[in-house]
XYZ file of C-alpha atoms in Angstrom:
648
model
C 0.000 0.000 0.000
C 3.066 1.967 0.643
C 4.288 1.429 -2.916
C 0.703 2.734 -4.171
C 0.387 5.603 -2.271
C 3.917 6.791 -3.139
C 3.377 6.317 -7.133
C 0.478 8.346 -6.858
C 2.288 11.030 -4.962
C 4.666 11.384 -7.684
C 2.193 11.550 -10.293
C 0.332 14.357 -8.428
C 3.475 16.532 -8.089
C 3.996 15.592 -12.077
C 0.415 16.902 -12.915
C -0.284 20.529 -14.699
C -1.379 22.274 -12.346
C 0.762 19.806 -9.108
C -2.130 18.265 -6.745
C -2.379 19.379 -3.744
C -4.508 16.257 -2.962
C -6.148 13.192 -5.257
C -9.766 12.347 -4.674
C -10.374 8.369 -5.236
C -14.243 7.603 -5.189
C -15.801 4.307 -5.413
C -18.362 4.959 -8.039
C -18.063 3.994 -11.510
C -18.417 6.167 -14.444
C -22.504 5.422 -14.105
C -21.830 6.347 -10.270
C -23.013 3.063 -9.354
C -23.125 1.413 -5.774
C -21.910 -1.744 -6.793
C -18.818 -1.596 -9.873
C -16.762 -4.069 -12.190
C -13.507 -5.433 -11.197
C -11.724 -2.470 -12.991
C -13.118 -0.249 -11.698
C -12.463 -0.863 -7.650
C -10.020 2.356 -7.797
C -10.522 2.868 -4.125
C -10.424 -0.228 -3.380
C -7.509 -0.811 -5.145
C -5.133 2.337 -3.294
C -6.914 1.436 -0.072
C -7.406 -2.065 0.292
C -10.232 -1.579 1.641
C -13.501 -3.806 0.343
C -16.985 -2.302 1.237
C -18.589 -1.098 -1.516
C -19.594 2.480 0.087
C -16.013 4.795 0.742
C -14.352 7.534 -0.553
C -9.899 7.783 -0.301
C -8.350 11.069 -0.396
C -4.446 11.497 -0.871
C -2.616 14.226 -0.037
C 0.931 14.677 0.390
C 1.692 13.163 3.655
C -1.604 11.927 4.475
C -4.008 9.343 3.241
C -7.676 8.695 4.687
C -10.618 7.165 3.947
C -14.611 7.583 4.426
C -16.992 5.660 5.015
C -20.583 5.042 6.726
C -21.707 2.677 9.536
C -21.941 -0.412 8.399
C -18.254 -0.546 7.250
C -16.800 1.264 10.297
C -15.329 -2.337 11.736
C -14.763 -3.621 8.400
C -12.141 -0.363 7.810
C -10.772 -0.690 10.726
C -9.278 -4.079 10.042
C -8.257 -3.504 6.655
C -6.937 -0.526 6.322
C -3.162 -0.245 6.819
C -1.671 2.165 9.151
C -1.019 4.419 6.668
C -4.832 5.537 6.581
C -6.891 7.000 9.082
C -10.237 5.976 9.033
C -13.178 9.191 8.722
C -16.589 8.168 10.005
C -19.041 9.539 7.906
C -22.150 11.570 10.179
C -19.218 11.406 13.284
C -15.958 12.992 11.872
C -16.125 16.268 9.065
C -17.467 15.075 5.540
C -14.829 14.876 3.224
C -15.589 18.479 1.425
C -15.504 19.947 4.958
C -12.253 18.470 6.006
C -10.752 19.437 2.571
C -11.629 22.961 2.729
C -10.361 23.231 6.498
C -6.872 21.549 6.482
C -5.874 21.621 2.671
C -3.574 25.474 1.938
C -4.658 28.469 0.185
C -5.447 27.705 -3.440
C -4.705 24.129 -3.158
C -5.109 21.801 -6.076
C -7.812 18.751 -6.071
C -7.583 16.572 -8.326
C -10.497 13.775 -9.551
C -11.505 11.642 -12.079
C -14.799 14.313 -13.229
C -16.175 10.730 -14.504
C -16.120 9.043 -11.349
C -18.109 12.273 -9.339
C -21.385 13.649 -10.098
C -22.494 17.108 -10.699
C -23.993 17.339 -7.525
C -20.763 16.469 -5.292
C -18.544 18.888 -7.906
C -20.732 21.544 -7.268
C -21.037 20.787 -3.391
C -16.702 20.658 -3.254
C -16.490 23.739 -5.340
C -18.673 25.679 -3.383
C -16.461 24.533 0.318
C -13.118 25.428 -1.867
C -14.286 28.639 -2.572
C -13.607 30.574 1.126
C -9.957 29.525 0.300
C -9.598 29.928 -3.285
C -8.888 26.193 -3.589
C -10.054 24.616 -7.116
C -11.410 21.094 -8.408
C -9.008 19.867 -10.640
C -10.859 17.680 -13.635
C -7.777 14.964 -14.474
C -7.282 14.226 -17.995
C -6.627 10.754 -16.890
C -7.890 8.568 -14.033
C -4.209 8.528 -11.962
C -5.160 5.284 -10.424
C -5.606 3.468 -13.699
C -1.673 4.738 -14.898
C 0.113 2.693 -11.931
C -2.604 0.265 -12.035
C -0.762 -2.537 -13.500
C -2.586 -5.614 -13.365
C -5.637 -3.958 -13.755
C -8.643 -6.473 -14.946
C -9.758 -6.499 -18.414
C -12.844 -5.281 -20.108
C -14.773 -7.714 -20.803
C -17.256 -8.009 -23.868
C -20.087 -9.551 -21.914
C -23.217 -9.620 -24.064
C -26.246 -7.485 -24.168
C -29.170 -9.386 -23.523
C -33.085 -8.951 -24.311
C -35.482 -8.893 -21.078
C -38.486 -10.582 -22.544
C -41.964 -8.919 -22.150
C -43.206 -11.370 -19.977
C -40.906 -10.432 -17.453
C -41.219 -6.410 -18.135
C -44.891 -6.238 -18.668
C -44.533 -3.055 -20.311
C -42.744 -2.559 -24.002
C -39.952 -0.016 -24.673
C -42.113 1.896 -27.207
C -44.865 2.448 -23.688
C -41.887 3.173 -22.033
C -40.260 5.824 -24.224
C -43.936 7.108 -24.995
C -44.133 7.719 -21.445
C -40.579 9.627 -20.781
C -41.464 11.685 -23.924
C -44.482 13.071 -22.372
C -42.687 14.048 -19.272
C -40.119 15.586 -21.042
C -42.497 17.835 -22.861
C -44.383 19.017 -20.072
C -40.820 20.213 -18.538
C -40.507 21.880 -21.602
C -37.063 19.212 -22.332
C -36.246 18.242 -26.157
C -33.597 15.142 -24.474
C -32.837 13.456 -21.265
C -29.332 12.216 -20.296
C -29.586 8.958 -18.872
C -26.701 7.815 -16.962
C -27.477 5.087 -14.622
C -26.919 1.181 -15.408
C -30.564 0.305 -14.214
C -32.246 2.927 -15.221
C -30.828 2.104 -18.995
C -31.414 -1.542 -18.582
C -34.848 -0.948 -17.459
C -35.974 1.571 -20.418
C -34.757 -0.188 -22.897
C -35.687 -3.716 -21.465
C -32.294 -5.083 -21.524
C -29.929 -6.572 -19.491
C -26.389 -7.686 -19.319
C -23.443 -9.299 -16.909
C -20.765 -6.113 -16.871
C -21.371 -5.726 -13.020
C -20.732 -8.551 -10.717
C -24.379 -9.589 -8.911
C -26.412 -6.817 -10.796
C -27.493 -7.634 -14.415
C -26.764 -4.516 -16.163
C -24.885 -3.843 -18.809
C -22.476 -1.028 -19.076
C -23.931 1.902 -21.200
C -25.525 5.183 -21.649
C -29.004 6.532 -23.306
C -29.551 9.803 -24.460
C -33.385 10.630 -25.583
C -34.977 13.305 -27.292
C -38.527 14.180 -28.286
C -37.774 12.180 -31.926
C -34.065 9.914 -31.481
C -33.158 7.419 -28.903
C -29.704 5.936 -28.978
C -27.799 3.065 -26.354
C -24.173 3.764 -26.010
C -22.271 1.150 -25.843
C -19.315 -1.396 -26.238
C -20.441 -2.629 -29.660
C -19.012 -6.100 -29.085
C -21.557 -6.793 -26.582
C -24.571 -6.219 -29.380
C -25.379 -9.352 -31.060
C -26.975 -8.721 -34.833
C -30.264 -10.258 -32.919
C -30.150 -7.396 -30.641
C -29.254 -5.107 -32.928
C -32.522 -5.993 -34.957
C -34.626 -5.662 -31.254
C -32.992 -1.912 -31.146
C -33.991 -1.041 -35.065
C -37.289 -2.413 -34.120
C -37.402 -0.181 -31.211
C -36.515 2.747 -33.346
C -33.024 3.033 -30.881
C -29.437 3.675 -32.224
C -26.839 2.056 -30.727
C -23.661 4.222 -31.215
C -20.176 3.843 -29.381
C -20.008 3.670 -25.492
C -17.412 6.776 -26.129
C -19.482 8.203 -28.483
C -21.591 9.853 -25.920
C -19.481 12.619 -24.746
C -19.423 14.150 -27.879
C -23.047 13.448 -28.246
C -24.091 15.227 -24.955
C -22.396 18.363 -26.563
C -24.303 17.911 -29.961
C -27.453 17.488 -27.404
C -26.549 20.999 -25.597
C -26.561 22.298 -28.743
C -29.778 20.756 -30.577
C -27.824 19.253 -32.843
C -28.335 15.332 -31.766
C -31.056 14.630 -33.604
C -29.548 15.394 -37.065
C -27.227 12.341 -36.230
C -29.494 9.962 -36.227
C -29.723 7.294 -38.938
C -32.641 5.887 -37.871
C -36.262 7.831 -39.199
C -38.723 7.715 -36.387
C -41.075 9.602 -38.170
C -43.634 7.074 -39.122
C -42.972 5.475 -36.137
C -43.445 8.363 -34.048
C -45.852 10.807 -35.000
C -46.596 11.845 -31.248
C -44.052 12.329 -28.439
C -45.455 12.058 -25.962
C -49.538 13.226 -24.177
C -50.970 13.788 -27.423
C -48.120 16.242 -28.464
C -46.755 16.237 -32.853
C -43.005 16.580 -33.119
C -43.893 19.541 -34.969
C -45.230 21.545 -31.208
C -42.318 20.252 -29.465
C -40.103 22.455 -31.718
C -40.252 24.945 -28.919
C -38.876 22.981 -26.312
C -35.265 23.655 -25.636
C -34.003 22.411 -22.187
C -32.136 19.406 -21.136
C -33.224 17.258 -18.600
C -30.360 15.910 -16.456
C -30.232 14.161 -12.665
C -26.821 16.181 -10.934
C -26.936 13.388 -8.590
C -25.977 10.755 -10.434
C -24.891 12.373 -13.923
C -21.061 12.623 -14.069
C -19.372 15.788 -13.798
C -17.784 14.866 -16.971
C -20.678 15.252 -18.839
C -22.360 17.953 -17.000
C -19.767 20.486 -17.997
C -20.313 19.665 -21.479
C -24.339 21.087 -21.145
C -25.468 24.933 -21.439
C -26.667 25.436 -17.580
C -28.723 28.320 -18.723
C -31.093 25.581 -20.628
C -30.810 22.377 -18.096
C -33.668 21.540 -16.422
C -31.829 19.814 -12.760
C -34.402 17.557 -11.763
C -35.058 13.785 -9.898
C -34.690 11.148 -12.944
C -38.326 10.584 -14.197
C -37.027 7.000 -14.788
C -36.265 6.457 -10.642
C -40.017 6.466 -9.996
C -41.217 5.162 -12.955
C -39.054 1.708 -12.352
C -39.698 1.976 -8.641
C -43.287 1.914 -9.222
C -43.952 -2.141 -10.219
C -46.475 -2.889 -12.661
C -48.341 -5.978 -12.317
C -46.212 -8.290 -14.399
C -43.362 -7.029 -12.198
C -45.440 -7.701 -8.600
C -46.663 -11.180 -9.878
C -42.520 -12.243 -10.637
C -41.037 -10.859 -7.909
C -43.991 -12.784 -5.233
C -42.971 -15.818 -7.261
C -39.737 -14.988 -7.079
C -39.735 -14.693 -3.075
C -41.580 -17.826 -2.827
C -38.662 -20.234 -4.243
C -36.038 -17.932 -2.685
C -38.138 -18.873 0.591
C -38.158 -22.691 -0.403
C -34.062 -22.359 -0.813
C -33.822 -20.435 2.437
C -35.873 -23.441 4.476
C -33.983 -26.065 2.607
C -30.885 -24.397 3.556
C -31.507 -23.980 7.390
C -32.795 -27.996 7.003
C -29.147 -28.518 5.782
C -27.035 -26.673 8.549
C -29.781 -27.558 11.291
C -28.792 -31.685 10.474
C -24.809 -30.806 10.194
C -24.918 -28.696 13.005
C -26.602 -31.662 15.081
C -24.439 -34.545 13.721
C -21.097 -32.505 13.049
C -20.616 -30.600 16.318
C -22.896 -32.194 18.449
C -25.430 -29.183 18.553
C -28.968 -29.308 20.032
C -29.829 -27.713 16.841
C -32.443 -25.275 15.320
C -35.375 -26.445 17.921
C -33.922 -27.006 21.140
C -31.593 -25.386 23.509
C -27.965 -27.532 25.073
C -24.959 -27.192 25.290
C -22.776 -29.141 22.029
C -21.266 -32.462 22.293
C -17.736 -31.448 22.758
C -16.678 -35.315 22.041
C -18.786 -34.948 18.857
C -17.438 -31.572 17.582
C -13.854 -32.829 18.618
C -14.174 -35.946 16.338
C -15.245 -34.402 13.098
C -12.685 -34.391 9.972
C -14.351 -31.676 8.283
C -15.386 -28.333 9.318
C -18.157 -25.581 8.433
C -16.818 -22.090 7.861
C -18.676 -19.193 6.964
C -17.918 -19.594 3.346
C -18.679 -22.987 2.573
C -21.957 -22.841 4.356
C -22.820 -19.843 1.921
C -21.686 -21.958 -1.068
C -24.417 -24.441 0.016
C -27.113 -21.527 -0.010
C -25.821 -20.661 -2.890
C -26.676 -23.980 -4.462
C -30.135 -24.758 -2.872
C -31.033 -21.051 -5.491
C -29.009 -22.241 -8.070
C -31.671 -25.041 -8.136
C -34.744 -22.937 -8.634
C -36.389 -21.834 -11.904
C -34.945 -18.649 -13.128
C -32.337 -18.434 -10.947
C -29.381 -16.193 -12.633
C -26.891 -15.797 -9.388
C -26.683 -14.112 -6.668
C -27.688 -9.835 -5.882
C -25.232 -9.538 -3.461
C -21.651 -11.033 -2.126
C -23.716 -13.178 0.507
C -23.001 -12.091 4.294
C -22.558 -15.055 6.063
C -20.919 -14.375 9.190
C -20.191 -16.529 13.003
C -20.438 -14.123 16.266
C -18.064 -11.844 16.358
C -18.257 -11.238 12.629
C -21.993 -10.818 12.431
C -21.176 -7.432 14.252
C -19.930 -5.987 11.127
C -22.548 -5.076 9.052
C -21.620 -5.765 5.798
C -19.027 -8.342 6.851
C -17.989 -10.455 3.531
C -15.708 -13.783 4.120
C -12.949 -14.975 2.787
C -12.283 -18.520 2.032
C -8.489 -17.845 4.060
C -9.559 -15.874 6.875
C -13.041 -16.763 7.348
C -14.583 -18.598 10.959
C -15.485 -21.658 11.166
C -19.807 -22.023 11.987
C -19.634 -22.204 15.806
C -23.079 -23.740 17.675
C -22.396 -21.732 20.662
C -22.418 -18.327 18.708
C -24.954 -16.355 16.958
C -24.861 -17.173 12.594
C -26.413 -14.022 10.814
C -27.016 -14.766 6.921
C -28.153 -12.090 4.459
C -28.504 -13.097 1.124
C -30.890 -12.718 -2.174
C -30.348 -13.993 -5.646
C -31.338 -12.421 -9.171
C -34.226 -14.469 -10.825
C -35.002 -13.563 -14.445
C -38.639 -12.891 -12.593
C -37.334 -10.606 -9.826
C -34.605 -9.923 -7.047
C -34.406 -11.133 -3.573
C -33.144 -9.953 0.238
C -33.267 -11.633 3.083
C -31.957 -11.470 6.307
C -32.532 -14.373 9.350
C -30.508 -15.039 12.346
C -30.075 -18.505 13.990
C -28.266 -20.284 17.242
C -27.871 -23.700 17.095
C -26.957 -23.641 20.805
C -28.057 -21.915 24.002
C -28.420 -18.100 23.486
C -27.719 -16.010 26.068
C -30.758 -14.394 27.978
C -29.099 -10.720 26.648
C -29.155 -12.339 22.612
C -32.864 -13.319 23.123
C -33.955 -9.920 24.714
C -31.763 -8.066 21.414
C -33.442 -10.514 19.187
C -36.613 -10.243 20.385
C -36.308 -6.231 20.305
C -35.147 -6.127 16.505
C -38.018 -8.556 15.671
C -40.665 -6.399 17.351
C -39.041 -3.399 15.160
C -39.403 -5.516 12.099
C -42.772 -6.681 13.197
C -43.650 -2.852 14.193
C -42.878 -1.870 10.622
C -44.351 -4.543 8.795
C -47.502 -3.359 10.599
C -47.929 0.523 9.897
C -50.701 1.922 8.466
C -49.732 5.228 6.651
C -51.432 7.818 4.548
C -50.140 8.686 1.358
C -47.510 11.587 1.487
C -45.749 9.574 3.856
C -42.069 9.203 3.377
C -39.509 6.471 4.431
C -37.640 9.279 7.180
C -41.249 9.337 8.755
C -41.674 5.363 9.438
C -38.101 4.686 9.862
C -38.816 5.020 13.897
C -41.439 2.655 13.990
C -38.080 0.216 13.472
C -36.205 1.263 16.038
C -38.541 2.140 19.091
C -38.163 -1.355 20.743
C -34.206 -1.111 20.423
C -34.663 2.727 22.020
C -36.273 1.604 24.770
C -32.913 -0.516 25.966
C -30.716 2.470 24.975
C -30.063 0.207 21.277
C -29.803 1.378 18.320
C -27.974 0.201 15.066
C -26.107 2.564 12.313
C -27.542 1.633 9.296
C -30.760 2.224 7.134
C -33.828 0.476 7.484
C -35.474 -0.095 4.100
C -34.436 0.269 0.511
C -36.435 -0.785 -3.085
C -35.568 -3.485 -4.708
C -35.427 -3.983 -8.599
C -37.366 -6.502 -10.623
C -34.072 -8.673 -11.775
C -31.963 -5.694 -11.339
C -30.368 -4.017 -8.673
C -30.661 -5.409 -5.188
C -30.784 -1.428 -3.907
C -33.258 0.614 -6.071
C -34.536 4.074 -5.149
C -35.429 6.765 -5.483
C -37.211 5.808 -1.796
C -36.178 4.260 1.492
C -36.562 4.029 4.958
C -34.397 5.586 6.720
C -33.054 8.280 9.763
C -30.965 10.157 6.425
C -32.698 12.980 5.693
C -32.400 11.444 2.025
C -35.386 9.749 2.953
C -37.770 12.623 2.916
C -37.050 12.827 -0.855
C -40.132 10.461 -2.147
C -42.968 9.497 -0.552
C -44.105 6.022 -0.434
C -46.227 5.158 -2.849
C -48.289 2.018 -3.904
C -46.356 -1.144 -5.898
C -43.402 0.271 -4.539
C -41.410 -2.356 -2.987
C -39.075 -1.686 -0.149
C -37.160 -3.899 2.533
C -38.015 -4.212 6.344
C -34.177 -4.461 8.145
C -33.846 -3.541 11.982
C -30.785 -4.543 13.408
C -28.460 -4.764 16.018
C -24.800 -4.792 16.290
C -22.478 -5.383 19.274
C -18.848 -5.414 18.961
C -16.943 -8.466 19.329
C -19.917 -10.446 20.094
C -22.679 -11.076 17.975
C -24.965 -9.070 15.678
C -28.769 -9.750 14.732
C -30.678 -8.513 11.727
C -34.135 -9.813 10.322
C -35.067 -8.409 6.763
C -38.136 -9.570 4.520
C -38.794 -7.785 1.535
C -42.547 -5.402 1.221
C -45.029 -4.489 -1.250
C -46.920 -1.203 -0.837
C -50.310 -1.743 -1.250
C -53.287 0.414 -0.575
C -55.002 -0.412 2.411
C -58.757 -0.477 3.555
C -58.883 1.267 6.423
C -62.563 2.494 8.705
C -62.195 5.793 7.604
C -60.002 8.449 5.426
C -59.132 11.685 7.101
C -58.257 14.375 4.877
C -59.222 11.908 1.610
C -55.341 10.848 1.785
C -56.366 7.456 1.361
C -53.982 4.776 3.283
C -51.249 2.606 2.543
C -49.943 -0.901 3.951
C -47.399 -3.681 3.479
C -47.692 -6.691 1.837
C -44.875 -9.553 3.231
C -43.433 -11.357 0.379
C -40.439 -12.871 1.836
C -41.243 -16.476 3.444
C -38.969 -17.843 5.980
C -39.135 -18.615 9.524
C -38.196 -16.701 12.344
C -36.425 -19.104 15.127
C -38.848 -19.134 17.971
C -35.785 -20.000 20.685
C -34.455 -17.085 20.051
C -37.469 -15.208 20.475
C -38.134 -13.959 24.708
C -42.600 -14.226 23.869
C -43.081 -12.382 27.136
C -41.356 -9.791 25.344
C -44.188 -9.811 22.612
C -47.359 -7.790 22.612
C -50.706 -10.203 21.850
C -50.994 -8.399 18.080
C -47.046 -9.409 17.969
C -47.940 -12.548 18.837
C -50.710 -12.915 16.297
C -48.493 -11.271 13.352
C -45.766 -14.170 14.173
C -48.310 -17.189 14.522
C -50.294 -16.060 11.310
C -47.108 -15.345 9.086
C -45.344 -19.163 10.329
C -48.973 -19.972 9.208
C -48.994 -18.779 5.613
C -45.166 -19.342 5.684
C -45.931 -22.932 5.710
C -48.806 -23.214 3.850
C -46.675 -21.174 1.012
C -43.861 -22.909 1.110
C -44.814 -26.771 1.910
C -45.133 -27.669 -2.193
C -41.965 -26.606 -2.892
C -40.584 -28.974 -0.168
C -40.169 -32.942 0.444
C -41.190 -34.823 2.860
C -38.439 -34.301 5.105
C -38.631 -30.265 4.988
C -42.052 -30.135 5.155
C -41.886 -31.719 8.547
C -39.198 -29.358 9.847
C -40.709 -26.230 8.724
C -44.064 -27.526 10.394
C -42.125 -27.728 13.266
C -40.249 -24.556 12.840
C -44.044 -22.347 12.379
C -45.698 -24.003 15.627
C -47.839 -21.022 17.491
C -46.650 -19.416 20.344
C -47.942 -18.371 22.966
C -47.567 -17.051 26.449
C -46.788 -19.141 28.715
């Protein structure tokens, strides 16, 4: 890391104008969440894994931010040559820059790798010092890089409409007519979802997301794809003529967002829409959108690259109209992703079936049902061992089996005690614990089906929990239960219901540092906004609205010992309620994650009688769900697994 640091050092006192300091953020040119092998800059100066962080290099110093869940993670893997920057404890990074960097100082940054929105932010904390973002020419990273990954030509791929359930042409139809009414002639779409989902494609260019990597620019008559023209087989080539889009060269579309600015995009287009699109959108002819002359861009996640190439006098800075539009399911979408859930349930049962019988004949557990101490002479006499990773493999393969199934969303967390504590903990095959049946096992998982994506969270002990671990347990599960529950109006946004999570924690003095809800695509990403529920104040941005969907994830984390989180995945749905104050009308939550919740490691005199009822009738429909997707053997454990409780 040493060697890293110093190569970059040099090439920042090499650079026109020197760098005073070298900004290294983990987004992607699409400023995505999760990126390709190539593009782990940070992670590659850092070493440091999590996929939410942001490095900054200057002369003599090197640190690194990052949020909550990754504050343990950091700490273990980051060398002492860093110092590690809490994000909502310590300064944010423009802060810190604009206090301890000198008069004038230099900043350098891949303008790809940043959006608009964080350019403008940093420019604006520079400016009491006269310091000055510093585009690079060149991502510095990428020159001492040396065994940097390849680019791979993975191929584009057609999302069939039974999957979709709507078409491109409804969907460009629909983005035309909200570009006219904000008076925009063309739209710069930037984000690897958002792309995949307008144009009903999808790809393999990010690990665990099926996106491909590539940009759409669309105007009142042209669409075009930009992208690595390997990756476009002739068939897909003939779905995009059909579909009246142009595919031109990923590259291509810097130059194009200028000829955009300018209203000169459309004259490049070789393919005549004309008789194909004699509207553009509510009713409107090409011929009265002559008038319009703005472009419609998102700063938030458009790079700062291609901002500065736009007119700002003629840019209409607004929300992507494509984030709501793919957040909101349509029925097709609902219908896969509930049948989705239900074999990702069946996997998840089969899977605790699995480690509940090795635990027991392996280690000498009690197991899943009862509570005991472990069969020392037993665990002593085993040849093989269970570690966090090779248990995950297994989960991995019960999905693999299922219909649809094309791999996982997310590096699976599958973590023993100690490591459950870290949030977003990912094991290694070398470093990894073995599966312990005297400590707490915490698995979060989901898998991409061509039908939809799943998340879930459960937490098991094959022992004897401690009285503490069933009072923490039973406190996040009254949170999840708590949320699951609400009845809302509509208005209501994700900051507003996040407490309804987190009271039973509060009233111990608990809390945990991470989000409680996020969308979820329909076989794309595992995170999809534009809503969640959440203590950010990014969470007052959209209100919650109907066949939205949106994960239910209390936790709680204690370092060094053990760490609990239950997550199911929601459907907003409107709800019949008595009455309707103010004509609001009212929303509720659909569960479409099925999996048991251990009952041993629930305290019931913790529970309210509605808690109780919620638990009993979910295990219910959990099993009744689930059972014909199971043999003989699983049936009979999950049976066991749902049995009411009840006070004693």
């Amino acid at each position: 890391m040493a060697e890293v640091l110093s190569s970059l050092r040099s090439l920042m006192a090499a650079h026109s104008p020197p760098l005073d300091a070298l900004v290294v953020p983990s987004e992607d040119y699409h400023q995505s969440e999760y990126v390709s092998a190539r593009d782990k800059r940070r992670e590659f100066v850092s070493g440091f894994t999590g996929s939410a962080g942001l490095a900054l290099i200057t002369k003599d110093e090197a640190r690194l931010w990052t949020d909550g869940r990754y504050f343990l993670q950091a700490e273990q893997q980051l060398s002492d040559e860093w110092t590690l920057m809490r994000m909502a404890e310590d300064p944010a990074v423009d802060v810190w820059m604009a206090e301890n960097l000198v008069e004038e100082a230099a900043v350098g940054v891949n303008p790809w790798c940043i959006s608009a929105d964080t350019a403008r932010r940093w420019k604006s904390a520079f400016s009491k010092k006269h310091q000055k973002l510093v585009p690079t020419a060149t991502d510095l990273v990428d020159e001492i890089w040396k065994n940097r990954p390849a680019d791979e030509a993975n191929p584009v791929v057609v999302q069939p409409l039974e999957f979709t359930g709507r078409s491109v042409a409804e969907k460009l139809y629909d983005l035309r007519g909200k570009l006219k009414a904000s008076n925009a002639r063309g739209i710069i779409i930037t984000t690897l979802d958002q792309v995949a989902w307008l144009y009903n494609i999808r790809g393999s260019d990010v690990p665990y997301c099926p996106v491909v990597h590539a940009f759409a620019l669309v105007t009142l008559q042209s669409a075009f794809l930009y992208v690595d023209r390997r990756k476009v087989s002739s068939e897909v080539n003939s779905y995009m003529d059909e579909n009246a889009i142009e595919v031109r060269d990923y590259t291509a579309v810097s130059s194009d967002v200028a000829l955009l600015a300018s209203g000169q995009l459309d004259s490049v287009s070789t393919i005549n829409q004309k008789p194909k699109a004699e509207t553009v959108g509510n009713g409107t002819t090409e011929a009265e959108g002559h008038g319009v002359d703005l472009v419609w861009v998102d700063a938030s996640s458009c790079s700062y690259a291609l901002y500065s190439k736009l007119n700002l006098a003629k840019v209409v800075q607004q929300q992507s109209p494509l984030a709501l539009a793919k957040a909101l399911k349509n029925p097709v979408e609902l219908d896969g992703l509930r049948k989705a859930h239900i074999r990702d349930g069946a996997a998840v049962v089969q899977y605790l079936v699995w480690l509940d019988k090795q635990m027991q004949d392996m280690y000498g557990a009690s197991g899943y049902f009862l509570e005991g101490e472990a069969d020392k002479k037993k665990k002593d006499l085993r040849t093989t061992k269970l570690t966090e990773v090779t248990v995950s493999d297994k989960l991995e393969s019960f999905r693999a089996s299922k219909e649809h199934f094309r791999g996982l969303s997310f590096p699976t967390i599958s973590s023993v005690g100690p490591n459950a504590a870290i949030i977003h903990y990912g094991p290694q095959p070398e470093t990894c614990a073995e599966v312990d049946p005297d400590k707490i096992y915490l698995f979060d998982s989901g898998a991409q089906y061509l039908d939809g994506t799943t998340d879930i969270t459960r937490t098991v002990h094959f022992g004897v929990p401690s009285t503490h671990e069933k009072a923490c347990y039973t406190a996040v599960l009254k949170g999840h239960i708590g949320l699951g529950n609400a009845r809302f109006p509509n208005g209501t946004n994700g900051h507003a219901l996040d407490i309804l999570a987190r009271i039973p924690l509060w009233k111990s003095g608990l809390d945990y540092r991470h989000g409680t809800g996020h969308g979820i695509g329909s076989f794309l990403f595992v995170h999809e906004g534009p809503h969640q529920i959440s203590f950010r104040p990014s969470a007052r941005n959209v209100p919650i609205q109907a066949s939205m969907t949106v994960t239910d994830e209390p936790g709680y984390y204690e370092d060094g010992n053990f760490g609990i989180r239950l997550e199911n995945v929601l459907v907003v749905n409107e709800a019949d309620t008595k009455f309707n104050f103010g004509d609001k009308g009212y929303l509720e939550f659909e569960h479409i994650t099925w999996a048991p919740y251990q009952r041993k490691l629930i305290d019931v005199s913790l529970l309210v009688p509605e808690e109780i009822e919620w638990l009993n009738t979910y295990h219910s429909k959990c099993k009744e769900i689930l059972a014909p997707h199971l043999n003989e053997n699983e049936r009979s454990w999950l049976s066991k697994a749902t049995e009411p409780v009840s006070v004693a």
